[in-house]
GROMACS .gro file of C-alpha atoms in nm:
model
  368
    1MET     CA    1  -7.863  -3.394  -0.675
    2SER     CA    2  -7.501  -3.374  -0.571
    3ILE     CA    3  -7.374  -3.544  -0.256
    4GLN     CA    4  -7.215  -3.205  -0.164
    5ILE     CA    5  -7.563  -3.062  -0.075
    6HIS     CA    6  -7.590  -3.324   0.185
    7PHE     CA    7  -7.239  -3.262   0.315
    8ASN     CA    8  -7.324  -2.893   0.338
    9THR     CA    9  -7.628  -2.967   0.559
   10PHE     CA   10  -7.423  -3.204   0.761
   11ASN     CA   11  -7.161  -2.934   0.810
   12LYS     CA   12  -7.406  -2.671   0.922
   13LYS     CA   13  -7.551  -2.919   1.189
   14ILE     CA   14  -7.222  -2.994   1.348
   15TYR     CA   15  -7.034  -2.658   1.302
   16LEU     CA   16  -6.998  -2.470   1.626
   17THR     CA   17  -6.839  -2.126   1.663
   18ASN     CA   18  -6.794  -1.892   1.951
   19ARG     CA   19  -7.080  -1.696   1.814
   20SER     CA   20  -7.317  -1.984   1.814
   21GLU     CA   21  -7.629  -1.964   2.040
   22ALA     CA   22  -7.556  -2.301   2.183
   23TYR     CA   23  -7.215  -2.159   2.307
   24LYS     CA   24  -7.359  -1.837   2.452
   25LYS     CA   25  -7.361  -1.927   2.836
   26ALA     CA   26  -7.016  -2.095   2.803
   27LYS     CA   27  -6.878  -1.800   2.640
   28GLN     CA   28  -7.017  -1.567   2.918
   29LYS     CA   29  -6.867  -1.800   3.190
   30ASP     CA   30  -6.532  -1.789   2.994
   31GLN     CA   31  -6.517  -1.410   3.022
   32SER     CA   32  -6.610  -1.409   3.377
   33ILE     CA   33  -6.342  -1.662   3.467
   34LEU     CA   34  -6.086  -1.460   3.261
   35ASP     CA   35  -6.163  -1.140   3.456
   36ALA     CA   36  -6.123  -1.322   3.789
   37ILE     CA   37  -5.789  -1.476   3.668
   38LYS     CA   38  -5.657  -1.137   3.563
   39ALA     CA   39  -5.759  -0.985   3.893
   40LYS     CA   40  -5.575  -1.256   4.087
   41PHE     CA   41  -5.271  -1.234   3.873
   42VAL     CA   42  -5.241  -0.863   3.954
   43GLU     CA   43  -5.241  -0.959   4.327
   44GLU     CA   44  -4.972  -1.197   4.258
   45GLU     CA   45  -4.766  -0.931   4.077
   46TYR     CA   46  -4.755  -1.105   3.749
   47PRO     CA   47  -5.036  -0.917   3.564
   48VAL     CA   48  -5.176  -1.075   3.232
   49GLN     CA   49  -5.044  -0.895   2.944
   50GLU     CA   50  -5.225  -1.096   2.671
   51SER     CA   51  -5.513  -1.364   2.652
   52PHE     CA   52  -5.627  -1.537   2.364
   53LEU     CA   53  -5.849  -1.844   2.261
   54GLN     CA   54  -5.680  -2.172   2.160
   55GLY     CA   55  -5.793  -2.499   2.018
   56SER     CA   56  -6.078  -2.551   1.775
   57PHE     CA   57  -6.257  -2.224   1.819
   58ALA     CA   58  -5.928  -2.034   1.735
   59VAL     CA   59  -5.886  -2.222   1.415
   60ASP     CA   60  -6.265  -2.265   1.332
   61THR     CA   61  -6.282  -2.636   1.346
   62ALA     CA   62  -6.507  -2.683   1.660
   63ILE     CA   63  -6.797  -2.910   1.631
   64VAL     CA   64  -7.119  -2.951   1.837
   65ASN     CA   65  -7.045  -3.218   2.101
   66VAL     CA   66  -7.257  -3.541   2.074
   67GLU     CA   67  -7.311  -3.528   2.452
   68GLY     CA   68  -7.372  -3.145   2.452
   69ASP     CA   69  -7.045  -3.058   2.630
   70HIS     CA   70  -6.848  -2.739   2.546
   71ASP     CA   71  -6.466  -2.699   2.561
   72ILE     CA   72  -6.290  -2.370   2.614
   73ASP     CA   73  -5.913  -2.373   2.561
   74ARG     CA   74  -5.763  -2.034   2.652
   75ALA     CA   75  -5.419  -1.892   2.713
   76VAL     CA   76  -5.295  -1.608   2.932
   77ALA     CA   77  -4.939  -1.458   2.886
   78ILE     CA   78  -4.744  -1.261   3.127
   79LYS     CA   79  -4.432  -1.043   3.088
   80GLU     CA   80  -4.098  -1.233   3.116
   81GLU     CA   81  -3.960  -0.996   3.370
   82ASP     CA   82  -4.275  -1.057   3.593
   83ALA     CA   83  -4.267  -1.432   3.576
   84PRO     CA   84  -4.178  -1.624   3.886
   85THR     CA   85  -3.885  -1.865   3.864
   86ASP     CA   86  -4.134  -2.158   3.943
   87PRO     CA   87  -4.386  -2.177   3.660
   88VAL     CA   88  -4.608  -2.397   3.859
   89LYS     CA   89  -4.688  -2.099   4.079
   90THR     CA   90  -4.882  -1.929   3.802
   91LYS     CA   91  -5.078  -2.253   3.739
   92LYS     CA   92  -5.168  -2.294   4.110
   93THR     CA   93  -5.309  -1.927   4.090
   94VAL     CA   94  -5.534  -2.034   3.787
   95LEU     CA   95  -5.635  -2.349   3.976
   96ALA     CA   96  -5.740  -2.149   4.281
   97VAL     CA   97  -5.959  -1.927   4.072
   98LEU     CA   98  -6.126  -2.222   3.897
   99GLU     CA   99  -6.199  -2.405   4.224
  100ASN     CA  100  -6.338  -2.091   4.373
  101ARG     CA  101  -6.577  -2.053   4.079
  102GLY     CA  102  -6.745  -2.386   4.121
  103PHE     CA  103  -6.536  -2.594   3.876
  104LYS     CA  104  -6.498  -2.962   3.975
  105ASN     CA  105  -6.208  -3.194   3.902
  106ALA     CA  106  -5.969  -2.910   3.867
  107ASN     CA  107  -5.625  -3.035   3.805
  108VAL     CA  108  -5.277  -2.893   3.716
  109LYS     CA  109  -5.139  -3.104   3.439
  110ILE     CA  110  -4.787  -3.085   3.289
  111PRO     CA  111  -4.891  -2.835   3.007
  112CYS     CA  112  -5.208  -2.684   3.143
  113ILE     CA  113  -5.479  -2.655   3.404
  114THR     CA  114  -5.809  -2.849   3.345
  115ALA     CA  115  -6.144  -2.835   3.507
  116ASP     CA  116  -6.517  -2.913   3.455
  117TYR     CA  117  -6.810  -2.693   3.523
  118LEU     CA  118  -7.083  -2.959   3.549
  119SER     CA  119  -7.389  -2.729   3.537
  120LEU     CA  120  -7.294  -2.596   3.193
  121ASN     CA  121  -7.136  -2.918   3.066
  122LEU     CA  122  -6.826  -2.707   3.028
  123HIS     CA  123  -6.469  -2.833   3.022
  124ILE     CA  124  -6.196  -2.569   3.032
  125ASP     CA  125  -5.819  -2.580   2.971
  126TYR     CA  126  -5.593  -2.291   3.067
  127THR     CA  127  -5.240  -2.264   2.962
  128VAL     CA  128  -4.988  -1.998   3.102
  129TYR     CA  129  -4.708  -1.850   2.893
  130LEU     CA  130  -4.445  -1.584   2.947
  131LYS     CA  131  -4.374  -1.358   2.655
  132ASP     CA  132  -4.026  -1.202   2.619
  133GLY     CA  133  -3.922  -0.876   2.455
  134ALA     CA  134  -3.896  -1.027   2.117
  135GLY     CA  135  -4.245  -1.146   2.132
  136ASP     CA  136  -4.156  -1.513   2.180
  137TYR     CA  137  -4.343  -1.744   2.419
  138LYS     CA  138  -4.249  -1.985   2.675
  139LEU     CA  139  -4.498  -2.237   2.819
  140ALA     CA  140  -4.537  -2.299   3.188
  141VAL     CA  141  -4.450  -2.673   3.219
  142GLY     CA  142  -4.492  -2.873   3.534
  143LYS     CA  143  -4.740  -2.990   3.788
  144VAL     CA  144  -4.789  -2.981   4.168
  145GLY     CA  145  -4.522  -3.207   4.307
  146SER     CA  146  -4.289  -3.205   3.997
  147SER     CA  147  -3.923  -3.215   4.057
  148GLU     CA  148  -3.738  -2.901   3.991
  149GLU     CA  149  -3.585  -3.031   3.673
  150ASN     CA  150  -3.940  -3.100   3.541
  151LYS     CA  151  -4.065  -2.751   3.616
  152LYS     CA  152  -3.967  -2.494   3.344
  153TRP     CA  153  -4.067  -2.222   3.108
  154ALA     CA  154  -4.034  -2.415   2.763
  155GLU     CA  155  -4.009  -2.268   2.425
  156SER     CA  156  -4.330  -2.274   2.247
  157ASP     CA  157  -4.496  -2.112   1.936
  158PRO     CA  158  -4.877  -2.118   2.000
  159ARG     CA  159  -4.944  -1.851   1.742
  160GLY     CA  160  -4.713  -2.004   1.482
  161LEU     CA  161  -4.913  -2.327   1.523
  162LEU     CA  162  -5.236  -2.156   1.465
  163GLU     CA  163  -5.102  -1.985   1.161
  164TRP     CA  164  -4.981  -2.309   1.016
  165ILE     CA  165  -5.324  -2.471   1.078
  166SER     CA  166  -5.503  -2.176   0.904
  167GLY     CA  167  -5.245  -2.102   0.652
  168SER     CA  168  -5.331  -2.144   0.279
  169ASP     CA  169  -5.017  -2.035   0.100
  170ASP     CA  170  -4.979  -2.402  -0.039
  171TYR     CA  171  -5.324  -2.406  -0.187
  172GLY     CA  172  -5.271  -2.194  -0.488
  173LEU     CA  173  -5.569  -2.056  -0.674
  174SER     CA  174  -5.887  -1.987  -0.478
  175SER     CA  175  -5.693  -2.063  -0.155
  176ALA     CA  176  -5.974  -1.934   0.069
  177VAL     CA  177  -6.216  -2.187  -0.086
  178LYS     CA  178  -5.973  -2.476  -0.026
  179ARG     CA  179  -5.894  -2.369   0.335
  180LEU     CA  180  -6.279  -2.389   0.396
  181GLN     CA  181  -6.290  -2.735   0.264
  182TYR     CA  182  -5.987  -2.832   0.468
  183LYS     CA  183  -6.161  -2.711   0.789
  184ARG     CA  184  -6.491  -2.894   0.694
  185LEU     CA  185  -6.284  -3.212   0.654
  186VAL     CA  186  -6.140  -3.172   1.001
  187ARG     CA  187  -6.495  -3.138   1.145
  188TYR     CA  188  -6.601  -3.449   0.955
  189LEU     CA  189  -6.329  -3.657   1.094
  190LYS     CA  190  -6.373  -3.522   1.446
  191ARG     CA  191  -6.738  -3.621   1.436
  192TRP     CA  192  -6.635  -3.955   1.290
  193ARG     CA  193  -6.406  -4.017   1.576
  194ASP     CA  194  -6.672  -3.927   1.832
  195VAL     CA  195  -6.946  -4.176   1.699
  196THR     CA  196  -6.685  -4.447   1.620
  197PHE     CA  197  -6.487  -4.492   1.923
  198SER     CA  198  -6.571  -4.567   2.288
  199ASP     CA  199  -6.524  -4.283   2.520
  200ALA     CA  200  -6.208  -4.431   2.664
  201VAL     CA  201  -6.050  -4.445   2.333
  202LYS     CA  202  -6.191  -4.126   2.164
  203GLU     CA  203  -6.044  -3.893   2.443
  204LYS     CA  204  -5.701  -4.027   2.341
  205ILE     CA  205  -5.753  -3.954   1.976
  206PHE     CA  206  -5.663  -3.587   2.020
  207SER     CA  207  -5.821  -3.341   1.783
  208ILE     CA  208  -5.481  -3.155   1.731
  209GLY     CA  209  -5.350  -3.487   1.609
  210LEU     CA  210  -5.631  -3.540   1.348
  211THR     CA  211  -5.602  -3.179   1.255
  212VAL     CA  212  -5.223  -3.196   1.181
  213MET     CA  213  -5.257  -3.519   0.987
  214ILE     CA  214  -5.539  -3.383   0.768
  215LYS     CA  215  -5.343  -3.056   0.707
  216HIS     CA  216  -5.046  -3.261   0.587
  217GLU     CA  217  -5.257  -3.485   0.373
  218TYR     CA  218  -5.506  -3.239   0.227
  219ARG     CA  219  -5.362  -3.175  -0.125
  220PRO     CA  220  -5.601  -2.976  -0.351
  221ASP     CA  221  -5.484  -2.906  -0.704
  222TYR     CA  222  -5.282  -2.577  -0.696
  223PHE     CA  223  -5.405  -2.456  -1.027
  224GLU     CA  224  -5.778  -2.529  -0.991
  225THR     CA  225  -6.012  -2.257  -0.876
  226GLU     CA  226  -6.271  -2.494  -0.758
  227VAL     CA  227  -6.251  -2.800  -0.524
  228GLU     CA  228  -6.376  -3.154  -0.556
  229ASP     CA  229  -6.679  -3.250  -0.350
  230ASP     CA  230  -6.618  -3.317   0.012
  231LEU     CA  231  -6.669  -3.697  -0.028
  232THR     CA  232  -6.393  -3.715  -0.289
  233ALA     CA  233  -6.168  -3.481  -0.091
  234LEU     CA  234  -6.225  -3.682   0.241
  235LYS     CA  235  -6.145  -4.004   0.070
  236LYS     CA  236  -5.828  -3.877  -0.075
  237VAL     CA  237  -5.709  -3.741   0.274
  238VAL     CA  238  -5.782  -4.089   0.422
  239ASP     CA  239  -5.612  -4.268   0.142
  240ASN     CA  240  -5.308  -4.047   0.178
  241ILE     CA  241  -5.284  -4.107   0.555
  242LEU     CA  242  -5.293  -4.478   0.507
  243SER     CA  243  -5.063  -4.493   0.202
  244LEU     CA  244  -4.812  -4.291   0.425
  245SER     CA  245  -4.882  -4.521   0.721
  246ALA     CA  246  -4.524  -4.536   0.826
  247ASN     CA  247  -4.541  -4.161   0.877
  248TYR     CA  248  -4.812  -4.187   1.142
  249PHE     CA  249  -4.823  -4.540   1.277
  250ILE     CA  250  -4.542  -4.723   1.446
  251LEU     CA  251  -4.546  -5.101   1.451
  252ALA     CA  252  -4.546  -5.185   1.833
  253SER     CA  253  -4.575  -5.558   1.810
  254SER     CA  254  -4.598  -5.816   1.516
  255SER     CA  255  -4.797  -6.086   1.705
  256PRO     CA  256  -5.058  -5.961   1.740
  257VAL     CA  257  -5.008  -5.669   1.495
  258GLN     CA  258  -5.036  -5.349   1.688
  259TYR     CA  259  -4.954  -4.994   1.633
  260ARG     CA  260  -4.896  -4.666   1.800
  261VAL     CA  261  -4.999  -4.345   1.629
  262SER     CA  262  -4.724  -4.087   1.615
  263VAL     CA  263  -4.772  -3.718   1.508
  264ARG     CA  264  -4.551  -3.423   1.585
  265LEU     CA  265  -4.628  -3.061   1.630
  266PRO     CA  266  -4.537  -2.862   1.326
  267ARG     CA  267  -4.411  -2.581   1.536
  268SER     CA  268  -4.209  -2.543   1.850
  269PRO     CA  269  -4.158  -2.733   2.065
  270TYR     CA  270  -4.214  -2.996   1.781
  271THR     CA  271  -4.309  -3.266   2.044
  272SER     CA  272  -4.505  -3.575   1.991
  273ILE     CA  273  -4.878  -3.515   2.025
  274PHE     CA  274  -4.949  -3.873   2.121
  275ARG     CA  275  -4.736  -4.029   2.404
  276HIS     CA  276  -4.732  -4.321   2.631
  277LYS     CA  277  -4.542  -4.442   2.937
  278ASP     CA  278  -4.281  -4.700   2.882
  279GLY     CA  279  -4.201  -4.993   3.113
  280ALA     CA  280  -3.981  -4.760   3.320
  281GLY     CA  281  -4.268  -4.509   3.365
  282VAL     CA  282  -4.106  -4.259   3.126
  283TRP     CA  283  -4.331  -4.070   2.868
  284THR     CA  284  -4.234  -4.170   2.521
  285ASP     CA  285  -4.329  -4.085   2.175
  286GLY     CA  286  -4.637  -4.247   2.025
  287SER     CA  287  -4.971  -4.340   2.173
  288ALA     CA  288  -5.065  -4.649   2.360
  289LYS     CA  289  -5.105  -4.961   2.155
  290ASN     CA  290  -5.478  -4.998   2.188
  291THR     CA  291  -5.528  -4.623   2.075
  292GLY     CA  292  -5.293  -4.654   1.776
  293THR     CA  293  -5.427  -5.000   1.657
  294GLN     CA  294  -5.791  -4.897   1.691
  295LEU     CA  295  -5.738  -4.577   1.501
  296ARG     CA  296  -5.555  -4.741   1.212
  297ASN     CA  297  -5.804  -5.020   1.186
  298GLN     CA  298  -6.098  -4.780   1.188
  299LEU     CA  299  -5.935  -4.566   0.923
  300VAL     CA  300  -5.915  -4.865   0.696
  301SER     CA  301  -6.282  -4.935   0.770
  302LEU     CA  302  -6.360  -4.559   0.691
  303GLN     CA  303  -6.168  -4.574   0.361
  304GLU     CA  304  -6.376  -4.876   0.257
  305LYS     CA  305  -6.698  -4.706   0.335
  306LEU     CA  306  -6.594  -4.394   0.163
  307SER     CA  307  -6.489  -4.588  -0.148
  308LYS     CA  308  -6.842  -4.771  -0.140
  309ALA     CA  309  -7.014  -4.437  -0.112
  310LEU     CA  310  -6.814  -4.293  -0.406
  311ASP     CA  311  -6.899  -4.601  -0.616
  312GLU     CA  312  -7.273  -4.566  -0.533
  313THR     CA  313  -7.474  -4.365  -0.795
  314ASP     CA  314  -7.793  -4.319  -0.582
  315VAL     CA  315  -7.776  -4.026  -0.354
  316ILE     CA  316  -8.009  -4.183  -0.097
  317LYS     CA  317  -7.796  -4.487  -0.084
  318GLN     CA  318  -7.486  -4.270  -0.058
  319CYS     CA  319  -7.632  -4.078   0.245
  320LYS     CA  320  -7.720  -4.423   0.411
  321ILE     CA  321  -7.354  -4.522   0.391
  322LEU     CA  322  -7.252  -4.187   0.532
  323ASN     CA  323  -7.507  -4.181   0.805
  324GLY     CA  324  -7.343  -4.499   0.915
  325VAL     CA  325  -7.007  -4.333   0.919
  326PHE     CA  326  -7.094  -3.990   1.086
  327GLY     CA  327  -7.416  -4.067   1.271
  328ASP     CA  328  -7.763  -3.930   1.256
  329ASP     CA  329  -7.662  -3.565   1.186
  330PHE     CA  330  -7.579  -3.683   0.831
  331GLU     CA  331  -7.941  -3.711   0.735
  332ILE     CA  332  -8.092  -3.956   0.489
  333PRO     CA  333  -8.330  -3.798   0.258
  334ASP     CA  334  -8.677  -3.947   0.224
  335GLN     CA  335  -8.676  -3.926  -0.151
  336PRO     CA  336  -8.493  -3.776  -0.436
  337SER     CA  337  -8.527  -3.394  -0.473
  338SER     CA  338  -8.678  -3.252  -0.782
  339ASN     CA  339  -8.377  -3.021  -0.800
  340ASN     CA  340  -8.132  -3.214  -0.990
  341SER     CA  341  -7.869  -2.938  -1.026
  342ASN     CA  342  -7.525  -3.010  -0.902
  343SER     CA  343  -7.429  -2.740  -0.653
  344PRO     CA  344  -7.080  -2.609  -0.711
  345VAL     CA  345  -6.838  -2.672  -0.446
  346GLY     CA  346  -6.627  -2.373  -0.519
  347LYS     CA  347  -6.679  -2.013  -0.459
  348THR     CA  348  -7.058  -2.030  -0.448
  349ALA     CA  349  -7.086  -2.311  -0.213
  350SER     CA  350  -6.807  -2.174   0.021
  351ALA     CA  351  -7.013  -1.870   0.104
  352ALA     CA  352  -7.203  -2.067   0.360
  353PHE     CA  353  -6.888  -2.133   0.555
  354PRO     CA  354  -6.738  -1.803   0.691
  355THR     CA  355  -6.384  -1.818   0.831
  356ALA     CA  356  -6.318  -1.731   1.191
  357GLY     CA  357  -6.059  -1.482   1.322
  358VAL     CA  358  -5.713  -1.613   1.386
  359VAL     CA  359  -5.616  -1.559   1.744
  360GLY     CA  360  -5.420  -1.844   1.892
  361THR     CA  361  -5.387  -2.215   1.976
  362SER     CA  362  -5.237  -2.446   2.210
  363GLN     CA  363  -4.921  -2.673   2.175
  364GLY     CA  364  -5.115  -2.994   2.179
  365ALA     CA  365  -5.230  -2.942   2.554
  366SER     CA  366  -5.591  -2.966   2.450
  367ALA     CA  367  -5.832  -3.022   2.165
  368VAL     CA  368  -5.853  -2.846   1.832
   0.00000   0.00000   0.00000
């Protein structure tokens, strides 16, 4: 039996879409809140012209949260001519709606507004954009109490980022099959992160950062119509990330050896996804040293375990190794199946993984 069959089963267990039954109540709450925000924006005389999902649901890489939580990442856009000079005003409007709707820990952050709805295990991020006559977006930047120079409508390309993530022009033949595999690999590494790191660390290893790194380093053969199995493809991606370590990890200290992870958005505003405060309290490119060092060390460990799984010829032993990597949702079979056929990973296998519609994504403000 091919190891791909077990990856297929694993993917189905962790794959979450906005059509999943587990997401039904959160989806209803999302729509209710959006309606309330639209009504409030009309009152404030900057009516919502456009709304779209962002993050992992928008690019079809969402996974079932280990703790059962759900994340919603949504944007609203208003006309440039309606936009107040102070972008934080629009964010305060969103904040007031969320607080009135029973959300806790609601907070205006620099790029977005975040809140938790505890009874549904729901975390929500809202970003506000203005959209000019040419169709370009500017993000509401700033938080309550920010100085005037730190409050602005900043150039941003939320749809361009989404299109880049879901694009497949570089994949060549059977590009749709390869895009499906890329998105499976993103789900796998997100689950690996969630079972590998402590809560304090994993929340700083942003999904959009992993998504961008994997996109850069997933390199299927342009002229092949089928893809390699997911184990091989994942190992190659991890190999590529580590072989190009200087592209992603900044040496922060040599004694002891510590790193900062650094990944830039591939679309406007091209900012660093991971940042830290320097000694003067200024936000600077690259993660905190603890985050970057742990991520790099654990990627090296993952590389070793994937290599061991590839070298193993017994499928059950392979699954035991991968169970240790991804957690119990990667099941260990009790005994070899009587079906010894190797399921293809190309067009036939890909039918189980439909693509989601492309609607929008954030500029690194929240998870993908």
